[in-house]
Tab-separated table of C-alpha atoms in Angstrom:
chain	number	residue	atom	x	y	z
A	16	MET	CA	56.248	19.536	-16.406
A	17	LEU	CA	59.729	19.328	-14.928
A	18	VAL	CA	60.553	17.965	-11.464
A	19	HIS	CA	63.930	18.490	-9.806
A	20	HIS	CA	64.553	15.342	-7.818
A	21	LEU	CA	67.149	15.007	-5.047
A	22	TYR	CA	69.149	11.988	-6.003
A	23	SER	CA	71.788	9.862	-4.287
A	24	GLY	CA	71.970	7.049	-6.827
A	25	GLY	CA	70.506	4.642	-4.272
A	26	LYS	CA	67.503	2.363	-4.642
A	27	ASP	CA	64.967	4.647	-3.018
A	28	SER	CA	65.781	7.799	-4.920
A	29	SER	CA	66.031	5.789	-8.157
A	30	LEU	CA	62.605	4.245	-7.578
A	31	ALA	CA	61.106	7.647	-6.782
A	32	ALA	CA	62.596	9.078	-9.997
A	33	TRP	CA	61.046	6.263	-12.011
A	34	ILE	CA	57.643	6.856	-10.426
A	35	LEU	CA	57.844	10.547	-11.374
A	36	THR	CA	58.408	9.615	-15.009
A	37	ARG	CA	55.448	7.220	-14.826
A	38	LEU	CA	53.292	10.111	-13.618
A	39	GLY	CA	54.249	11.966	-16.793
A	40	TYR	CA	56.864	14.323	-15.378
A	41	ASN	CA	60.185	15.192	-16.925
A	42	VAL	CA	62.783	14.564	-14.278
A	43	GLU	CA	66.137	16.189	-13.649
A	44	LEU	CA	68.162	14.443	-10.977
A	45	VAL	CA	70.068	16.659	-8.561
A	46	THR	CA	72.849	15.457	-6.295
A	47	VAL	CA	74.055	17.598	-3.439
A	48	SER	CA	77.756	18.134	-2.824
A	49	PHE	CA	79.725	20.217	-0.359
A	50	GLY	CA	82.766	20.146	-2.627
A	51	LEU	CA	84.912	18.068	-0.267
A	52	LEU	CA	84.742	14.885	-2.326
A	53	ASP	CA	83.565	13.987	-5.777
A	54	ASN	CA	81.381	11.101	-4.635
A	55	TRP	CA	78.493	12.753	-6.495
A	56	ARG	CA	80.047	10.921	-9.455
A	57	PHE	CA	78.454	7.666	-8.265
A	58	ALA	CA	75.032	9.283	-8.577
A	59	ARG	CA	75.927	10.721	-11.979
A	60	GLU	CA	77.013	7.300	-13.203
A	61	THR	CA	73.767	5.652	-12.076
A	62	ALA	CA	71.731	8.517	-13.507
A	63	GLU	CA	73.405	7.975	-16.877
A	64	ARG	CA	72.812	4.235	-16.769
A	65	LEU	CA	69.123	4.907	-16.120
A	66	GLY	CA	68.914	7.593	-18.789
A	67	PHE	CA	68.191	10.636	-16.638
A	68	GLU	CA	69.509	14.183	-16.836
A	69	HIS	CA	71.693	14.949	-13.832
A	70	ARG	CA	73.231	17.971	-12.154
A	71	VAL	CA	75.223	18.720	-9.035
A	72	LEU	CA	73.988	21.277	-6.541
A	73	TYR	CA	76.770	22.667	-4.351
A	74	LEU	CA	75.815	23.616	-0.809
A	75	PRO	CA	77.984	25.838	1.415
A	76	LYS	CA	80.554	24.004	3.485
A	77	GLU	CA	79.207	25.779	6.586
A	78	THR	CA	76.102	23.608	6.364
A	79	LEU	CA	78.251	20.492	6.567
A	80	GLU	CA	80.293	22.019	9.400
A	81	LYS	CA	77.131	22.674	11.361
A	82	ALA	CA	75.891	19.154	10.657
A	83	ALA	CA	79.213	17.742	11.886
A	84	GLU	CA	78.852	19.686	15.129
A	85	MET	CA	75.379	18.260	15.604
A	86	ALA	CA	76.599	14.710	14.972
A	87	ILE	CA	79.457	15.143	17.451
A	88	ARG	CA	77.183	16.669	20.086
A	89	ASP	CA	74.557	13.925	19.653
A	90	GLY	CA	76.957	11.009	19.170
A	91	HIS	CA	74.496	10.007	16.442
A	92	PRO	CA	74.001	11.251	12.885
A	93	ASN	CA	70.197	11.528	12.706
A	94	ASN	CA	69.774	15.228	13.427
A	95	ALA	CA	72.736	16.059	11.204
A	96	ILE	CA	71.295	14.115	8.258
A	97	GLN	CA	67.887	15.694	8.784
A	98	PHE	CA	69.471	19.150	8.903
A	99	ILE	CA	71.400	18.617	5.662
A	100	HIS	CA	68.334	17.270	3.895
A	101	GLU	CA	66.232	20.275	4.840
A	102	LYS	CA	68.999	22.610	3.664
A	103	ALA	CA	69.249	20.655	0.400
A	104	LEU	CA	65.492	20.895	-0.210
A	105	GLU	CA	65.541	24.630	0.534
A	106	ALA	CA	68.519	25.256	-1.740
A	107	LEU	CA	66.870	23.347	-4.561
A	108	ALA	CA	63.482	25.007	-4.022
A	109	SER	CA	65.069	28.458	-4.088
A	110	LEU	CA	66.524	28.092	-7.594
A	111	PRO	CA	64.519	30.403	-9.848
A	112	GLU	CA	63.717	27.792	-12.506
A	113	VAL	CA	62.464	25.211	-10.008
A	114	GLU	CA	58.705	24.683	-9.623
A	115	ARG	CA	58.537	21.117	-8.371
A	116	ILE	CA	60.960	19.335	-6.085
A	117	SER	CA	61.028	15.730	-5.042
A	118	ASP	CA	62.987	13.180	-3.037
A	119	GLY	CA	63.021	9.479	-2.221
A	120	THR	CA	62.026	9.705	1.419
A	121	ARG	CA	59.815	6.885	2.663
A	122	ARG	CA	56.982	6.388	5.073
A	123	ASP	CA	59.136	4.103	7.201
A	124	ASP	CA	62.219	6.316	7.279
A	125	ARG	CA	63.106	8.026	10.495
A	126	VAL	CA	65.481	10.508	8.865
A	127	PRO	CA	65.537	12.334	6.665
A	128	LEU	CA	61.810	12.954	6.706
A	129	LEU	CA	59.768	16.147	6.813
A	130	ASP	CA	56.613	16.070	8.879
A	131	LEU	CA	53.482	17.606	7.389
A	132	PRO	CA	53.894	21.139	8.804
A	133	ARG	CA	57.507	21.244	7.555
A	134	ALA	CA	56.531	19.926	4.125
A	135	ARG	CA	53.806	22.541	3.798
A	136	SER	CA	56.115	25.268	5.057
A	137	LEU	CA	58.675	24.328	2.415
A	138	GLU	CA	56.039	24.556	-0.312
A	139	ASP	CA	54.686	27.864	0.971
A	140	ARG	CA	58.007	29.598	1.568
A	141	PHE	CA	59.407	28.784	-1.858
A	142	GLY	CA	56.234	28.506	-3.938
A	143	VAL	CA	57.047	24.977	-5.090
A	144	ALA	CA	55.250	21.652	-5.087
A	145	TYR	CA	57.055	19.038	-2.976
A	146	ILE	CA	56.435	15.515	-4.258
A	147	ARG	CA	57.383	12.384	-2.341
A	148	PRO	CA	56.548	9.396	-4.527
A	149	LEU	CA	57.504	6.818	-1.880
A	150	LEU	CA	55.728	8.354	1.093
A	151	GLY	CA	52.616	6.226	0.706
A	152	LEU	CA	54.481	2.969	0.124
A	153	GLY	CA	55.548	0.450	2.751
A	154	TYR	CA	58.713	-1.610	2.657
A	155	LYS	CA	57.013	-4.575	0.938
A	156	THR	CA	55.833	-2.441	-1.956
A	157	ILE	CA	59.152	-0.643	-2.284
A	158	ARG	CA	60.955	-3.973	-2.290
A	159	GLU	CA	58.742	-5.541	-4.941
A	160	LEU	CA	59.008	-2.532	-7.228
A	161	THR	CA	62.766	-2.229	-6.751
A	162	GLU	CA	63.297	-5.912	-7.460
A	163	ARG	CA	61.210	-5.697	-10.600
A	164	LEU	CA	62.987	-2.618	-11.922
A	165	PHE	CA	66.643	-2.491	-11.019
A	166	VAL	CA	69.791	-4.522	-11.233
A	167	VAL	CA	71.290	-3.963	-7.797
A	168	GLU	CA	74.792	-4.935	-6.763
A	169	ILE	CA	75.217	-5.706	-3.088
A	170	ARG	CA	78.687	-6.104	-1.719
A	171	GLU	CA	80.659	-5.962	1.431
A	172	SER	CA	82.757	-2.862	1.453
A	173	GLU	CA	84.394	-0.352	3.723
A	174	GLU	CA	84.518	2.283	1.022
A	175	LEU	CA	81.314	4.167	0.562
A	176	GLU	CA	80.771	4.295	-3.142
A	177	LYS	CA	77.670	6.360	-2.918
A	178	ALA	CA	76.533	9.917	-3.140
A	179	ASP	CA	74.484	10.388	0.006
A	180	TYR	CA	75.173	13.007	2.650
A	181	GLU	CA	76.832	10.512	4.945
A	182	VAL	CA	80.001	10.201	2.887
A	183	GLU	CA	81.125	13.820	3.063
A	184	LEU	CA	79.953	14.071	6.666
A	185	ARG	CA	82.157	11.111	7.630
A	186	HIS	CA	85.013	12.665	5.692
A	187	LEU	CA	84.715	15.966	7.545
A	188	LEU	CA	84.557	14.177	10.901
A	189	ARG	CA	87.761	12.334	10.022
A	190	GLU	CA	89.404	15.652	9.074
A	191	LYS	CA	88.486	16.889	12.530
A	192	GLY	CA	90.204	13.861	14.060
A	193	ILE	CA	86.953	12.167	15.021
A	194	ASP	CA	86.330	8.522	14.178
A	195	PRO	CA	82.980	8.317	12.334
A	196	LEU	CA	82.635	4.716	13.521
A	197	GLY	CA	81.771	6.119	16.953
A	198	ILE	CA	78.866	8.063	15.467
A	199	PHE	CA	77.475	6.120	12.519
A	200	PRO	CA	75.884	2.729	12.922
A	201	LYS	CA	78.089	0.103	11.335
A	202	SER	CA	77.069	-1.390	8.016
A	203	HIS	CA	79.391	-3.463	5.897
A	204	TYR	CA	77.013	-4.008	3.040
A	205	GLN	CA	76.198	-1.488	0.441
A	206	SER	CA	73.928	-1.713	-2.533
A	207	ARG	CA	74.275	0.127	-5.809
A	208	VAL	CA	71.763	0.457	-8.612
A	209	MET	CA	73.577	-0.728	-11.741
A	210	GLY	CA	70.794	-0.281	-14.304
A	211	TRP	CA	67.311	-1.306	-15.419
A	212	LYS	CA	66.511	-4.953	-14.999
A	213	GLU	CA	65.158	-5.657	-18.454
A	214	GLY	CA	63.433	-4.453	-21.629
A	215	ARG	CA	62.144	-1.034	-22.461
A	216	ASN	CA	58.823	-1.351	-20.697
A	217	ARG	CA	60.498	-0.355	-17.459
A	218	GLU	CA	62.594	2.396	-18.933
A	219	ILE	CA	61.769	6.020	-18.548
A	220	GLU	CA	59.631	7.378	-21.337
B	3	MET	CA	50.452	-8.108	-9.148
B	4	LEU	CA	46.902	-7.235	-8.173
B	5	VAL	CA	45.892	-4.331	-5.927
B	6	HIS	CA	42.411	-3.989	-4.432
B	7	HIS	CA	41.730	-0.292	-4.342
B	8	LEU	CA	38.980	1.362	-2.269
B	9	TYR	CA	37.090	3.463	-4.735
B	10	SER	CA	34.390	6.115	-4.487
B	11	GLY	CA	34.427	7.264	-8.101
B	12	GLY	CA	35.770	10.662	-7.026
B	13	LYS	CA	38.833	12.479	-8.309
B	14	ASP	CA	41.214	11.358	-5.596
B	15	SER	CA	40.458	7.671	-5.711
B	16	SER	CA	40.429	7.780	-9.527
B	17	LEU	CA	43.849	9.453	-9.593
B	18	ALA	CA	45.232	6.945	-7.109
B	19	ALA	CA	43.917	4.065	-9.249
B	20	TRP	CA	45.625	5.515	-12.318
B	21	ILE	CA	48.929	5.843	-10.441
B	22	LEU	CA	48.716	2.183	-9.406
B	23	THR	CA	48.393	1.151	-13.043
B	24	ARG	CA	51.362	3.345	-13.907
B	25	LEU	CA	53.401	1.486	-11.294
B	26	GLY	CA	52.604	-1.721	-13.153
B	27	TYR	CA	49.867	-3.082	-10.902
B	28	ASN	CA	46.635	-4.666	-12.004
B	29	VAL	CA	43.892	-2.835	-10.194
B	30	GLU	CA	40.486	-3.970	-9.030
B	31	LEU	CA	38.328	-1.154	-7.726
B	32	VAL	CA	36.251	-1.880	-4.647
B	33	THR	CA	33.357	0.260	-3.472
B	34	VAL	CA	31.943	-0.174	0.003
B	35	SER	CA	28.211	-0.374	0.572
B	36	PHE	CA	26.058	-0.962	3.633
B	37	GLY	CA	23.168	-2.076	1.470
B	38	LEU	CA	20.925	0.878	2.318
B	39	LEU	CA	21.272	2.588	-1.040
B	40	ASP	CA	22.665	1.638	-4.399
B	41	ASN	CA	24.811	4.737	-4.735
B	42	TRP	CA	27.784	2.415	-5.328
B	43	ARG	CA	26.455	2.493	-8.910
B	44	PHE	CA	28.019	5.929	-9.415
B	45	ALA	CA	31.422	4.415	-8.674
B	46	ARG	CA	30.698	1.441	-10.923
B	47	GLU	CA	29.757	3.766	-13.772
B	48	THR	CA	32.947	5.810	-13.442
B	49	ALA	CA	35.013	2.638	-13.102
B	50	GLU	CA	33.552	1.388	-16.381
B	51	ARG	CA	34.211	4.671	-18.142
B	52	LEU	CA	37.843	4.486	-17.023
B	53	GLY	CA	38.156	0.822	-17.949
B	54	PHE	CA	38.701	-0.705	-14.527
B	55	GLU	CA	37.346	-3.880	-12.984
B	56	HIS	CA	34.970	-3.063	-10.144
B	57	ARG	CA	33.285	-4.868	-7.280
B	58	VAL	CA	31.094	-3.968	-4.322
B	59	LEU	CA	32.128	-4.911	-0.810
B	60	TYR	CA	29.203	-5.044	1.606
B	61	LEU	CA	29.922	-4.076	5.190
B	62	PRO	CA	27.589	-4.904	8.099
B	63	LYS	CA	24.937	-2.308	8.805
B	64	GLU	CA	26.065	-2.269	12.439
B	65	THR	CA	29.215	-0.464	11.345
B	66	LEU	CA	27.122	2.311	9.830
B	67	GLU	CA	24.894	2.384	12.921
B	68	LYS	CA	27.920	2.847	15.123
B	69	ALA	CA	29.255	5.556	12.823
B	70	ALA	CA	25.905	7.350	12.970
B	71	GLU	CA	26.031	7.295	16.770
B	72	MET	CA	29.510	8.819	16.661
B	73	ALA	CA	28.384	11.557	14.258
B	74	ILE	CA	25.373	12.389	16.452
B	75	ARG	CA	27.469	12.420	19.610
B	76	ASP	CA	30.155	14.616	18.022
B	77	GLY	CA	27.853	16.852	15.988
B	78	HIS	CA	30.477	16.395	13.283
B	79	PRO	CA	31.158	13.530	10.870
B	80	ASN	CA	34.948	13.255	11.088
B	81	ASN	CA	35.269	10.437	13.601
B	82	ALA	CA	32.434	8.557	11.918
B	83	ILE	CA	34.075	8.779	8.493
B	84	GLN	CA	37.425	7.719	9.942
B	85	PHE	CA	35.766	4.773	11.695
B	86	ILE	CA	34.032	3.573	8.517
B	87	HIS	CA	37.224	3.891	6.494
B	88	GLU	CA	39.208	1.799	8.947
B	89	LYS	CA	36.493	-0.852	8.946
B	90	ALA	CA	36.469	-0.810	5.133
B	91	LEU	CA	40.243	-1.270	4.957
B	92	GLU	CA	40.083	-4.111	7.478
B	93	ALA	CA	37.232	-5.848	5.660
B	94	LEU	CA	39.084	-5.590	2.358
B	95	ALA	CA	42.389	-6.700	3.854
B	96	SER	CA	40.761	-9.744	5.458
B	97	LEU	CA	39.535	-11.217	2.158
B	98	PRO	CA	41.620	-14.325	1.485
B	99	GLU	CA	42.621	-13.382	-2.066
B	100	VAL	CA	43.760	-9.884	-1.147
B	101	GLU	CA	47.512	-9.175	-0.858
B	102	ARG	CA	47.661	-5.458	-1.552
B	103	ILE	CA	45.138	-2.813	-0.619
B	104	SER	CA	45.074	0.829	-1.535
B	105	ASP	CA	43.054	4.015	-1.215
B	106	GLY	CA	43.032	7.617	-2.380
B	107	THR	CA	43.805	9.274	0.945
B	108	ARG	CA	45.991	12.367	0.737
B	109	ARG	CA	48.672	14.062	2.742
B	110	ASP	CA	46.433	17.070	3.298
B	111	ASP	CA	43.319	15.138	4.294
B	112	ARG	CA	42.210	15.263	7.856
B	113	VAL	CA	39.898	12.256	7.552
B	114	PRO	CA	39.937	9.595	6.581
B	115	LEU	CA	43.649	9.135	7.139
B	116	LEU	CA	45.623	6.449	8.956
B	117	ASP	CA	48.643	7.601	10.894
B	118	LEU	CA	51.848	5.586	10.573
B	119	PRO	CA	51.279	3.233	13.548
B	120	ARG	CA	47.755	2.448	12.308
B	121	ALA	CA	48.949	1.895	8.741
B	122	ARG	CA	51.646	-0.504	9.944
B	123	SER	CA	49.226	-2.261	12.264
B	124	LEU	CA	46.835	-2.825	9.358
B	125	GLU	CA	49.633	-4.342	7.276
B	126	ASP	CA	50.841	-6.528	10.124
B	127	ARG	CA	47.462	-7.779	11.310
B	128	PHE	CA	46.284	-8.814	7.857
B	129	GLY	CA	49.578	-9.581	6.119
B	130	VAL	CA	48.888	-7.124	3.307
B	131	ALA	CA	50.747	-4.216	1.754
B	132	TYR	CA	48.868	-0.930	2.146
B	133	ILE	CA	49.624	1.484	-0.693
B	134	ARG	CA	48.602	5.138	-0.672
B	135	PRO	CA	49.627	6.637	-4.009
B	136	LEU	CA	48.553	10.182	-3.083
B	137	LEU	CA	50.118	10.364	0.366
B	138	GLY	CA	53.295	12.060	-0.855
B	139	LEU	CA	51.512	14.558	-3.101
B	140	GLY	CA	50.329	18.044	-2.154
B	141	TYR	CA	47.211	19.722	-3.469
B	142	LYS	CA	49.064	21.452	-6.350
B	143	THR	CA	50.375	18.170	-7.704
B	144	ILE	CA	47.036	16.397	-7.274
B	145	ARG	CA	45.301	19.246	-9.058
B	146	GLU	CA	47.692	19.310	-12.001
B	147	LEU	CA	47.519	15.543	-12.482
B	148	THR	CA	43.750	15.456	-12.137
B	149	GLU	CA	43.313	18.283	-14.645
B	150	ARG	CA	45.581	16.553	-17.107
B	151	LEU	CA	43.837	13.188	-16.810
B	152	PHE	CA	40.143	13.476	-16.203
B	153	VAL	CA	37.038	15.090	-17.585
B	154	VAL	CA	35.333	16.305	-14.432
B	155	GLU	CA	31.807	17.614	-14.226
B	156	ILE	CA	31.191	20.124	-11.469
B	157	ARG	CA	27.674	21.125	-10.699
B	158	GLU	CA	25.522	22.557	-8.019
B	159	SER	CA	23.393	19.855	-6.569
B	160	GLU	CA	21.592	18.802	-3.461
B	161	GLU	CA	21.555	15.184	-4.476
B	162	LEU	CA	24.738	13.345	-3.731
B	163	GLU	CA	25.488	11.376	-6.834
B	164	LYS	CA	28.516	9.753	-5.423
B	165	ALA	CA	29.602	6.591	-3.752
B	166	ASP	CA	31.458	7.788	-0.693
B	167	TYR	CA	30.562	6.853	2.872
B	168	GLU	CA	28.808	10.137	3.496
B	169	VAL	CA	25.784	9.325	1.370
B	170	GLU	CA	24.582	6.282	3.282
B	171	LEU	CA	25.535	7.892	6.575
B	172	ARG	CA	23.337	10.890	5.787
B	173	HIS	CA	20.567	8.537	4.737
B	174	LEU	CA	20.695	6.623	8.013
B	175	LEU	CA	20.689	9.855	10.001
B	176	ARG	CA	17.589	10.958	8.116
B	177	GLU	CA	15.949	7.602	8.871
B	178	LYS	CA	16.626	8.283	12.537
B	179	GLY	CA	14.869	11.633	12.222
B	180	ILE	CA	18.109	13.633	12.395
B	181	ASP	CA	18.839	16.366	9.872
B	182	PRO	CA	22.286	15.667	8.367
B	183	LEU	CA	22.653	19.367	7.607
B	184	GLY	CA	23.275	19.900	11.322
B	185	ILE	CA	26.223	17.504	11.207
B	186	PHE	CA	27.833	17.723	7.775
B	187	PRO	CA	29.475	20.883	6.514
B	188	LYS	CA	27.410	22.327	3.695
B	189	SER	CA	28.638	21.964	0.156
B	190	HIS	CA	26.483	22.655	-2.849
B	191	TYR	CA	29.035	21.722	-5.425
B	192	GLN	CA	29.947	18.237	-6.351
B	193	SER	CA	32.371	16.971	-8.904
B	194	ARG	CA	32.180	13.737	-10.833
B	195	VAL	CA	34.839	12.063	-12.930
B	196	MET	CA	33.237	11.499	-16.344
B	197	GLY	CA	36.145	9.859	-18.174
B	198	TRP	CA	39.710	10.233	-19.427
B	199	LYS	CA	40.559	13.609	-20.857
B	200	GLU	CA	42.120	12.496	-24.100
B	201	GLY	CA	43.993	9.857	-26.124
B	202	ARG	CA	45.311	6.542	-25.056
B	203	ASN	CA	48.517	7.760	-23.532
B	204	ARG	CA	46.671	8.512	-20.304
B	205	GLU	CA	44.610	5.366	-20.304
B	206	ILE	CA	45.334	2.420	-18.105
B	207	GLU	CA	47.555	-0.136	-19.715
């Protein structure tokens, strides 16, 4: 029973991947790229440290272009991020070998997050099961599980050493001569999952 | 890390309990009773077969009385079931030793189901974490996990050999001279979890 799991290398998508293995699924991690940057390598590196299979799924650059237009129009990235995530789920669900897709979206997230009609529509249109291991967990539970499982490095940084949609979106905005700092909320801290915290009992099986 | 999990003995709450153990939690199953019937024994029996600790939480009969009034007024049990479930969660969350509560509610359920503001309010008012292991799973995923894990007996029956809220609610309606068949949708089939399907690898740890 194989699940294709959208993966950024961050804490949430790493925790969701672990939960899938605990439910007995085989998990292949999938990181989306638009081919502008190779920041998917951060997700690959974390995937390898955690012992998961990993692949890159390339999405058309037009999707990122459209997302950039939305972010510029809104002066805020939320709709753009939501748009990319839906396109990523659809692209993954449409691969012929894919029967189950998953992501690390949370109950308390604003974006990206599919409401129930959208989640059901995704399943119906592509004939897949859409699994969201974190949807029923609040921040306390996610924090206690994450702290138990992962070595996380938190540091102040301007570079975005991560593989989420934001990085290529910021890059494209900069290419268009637009300062992403006017659109994205500022955050100087970033966290990276560096590996499992201890012994085998937490490792994937 | 102990979770108190609302438990009816049915497939959903059994699956949710199993997931909690797979996340590394110790799980105590809790079945609600209003003291009218001893149908909580069906949940106790299944809990024992699955190897879980189990306790009964008695709720005041006034809660069931109020639920019965709602069901009569509506001609439908949904609001009554939702009302009882919220009272059950609150009663469980208010016990001094309880830090984490859980249930088997699903994404595709209509009732009982707490929306996000209600779920957060429950956590905030009682200082607990509220975990819903099935919330991010669709019916396909729940079905495939349930089939893999549990021996389930399905049979045609008029008796309700289960420990969900409906049984005592129907009983109270009958005591009031009201035919529950005019309020509850008819279902002649009932399923009971009889045990784990096979070997230890699926058992709780």
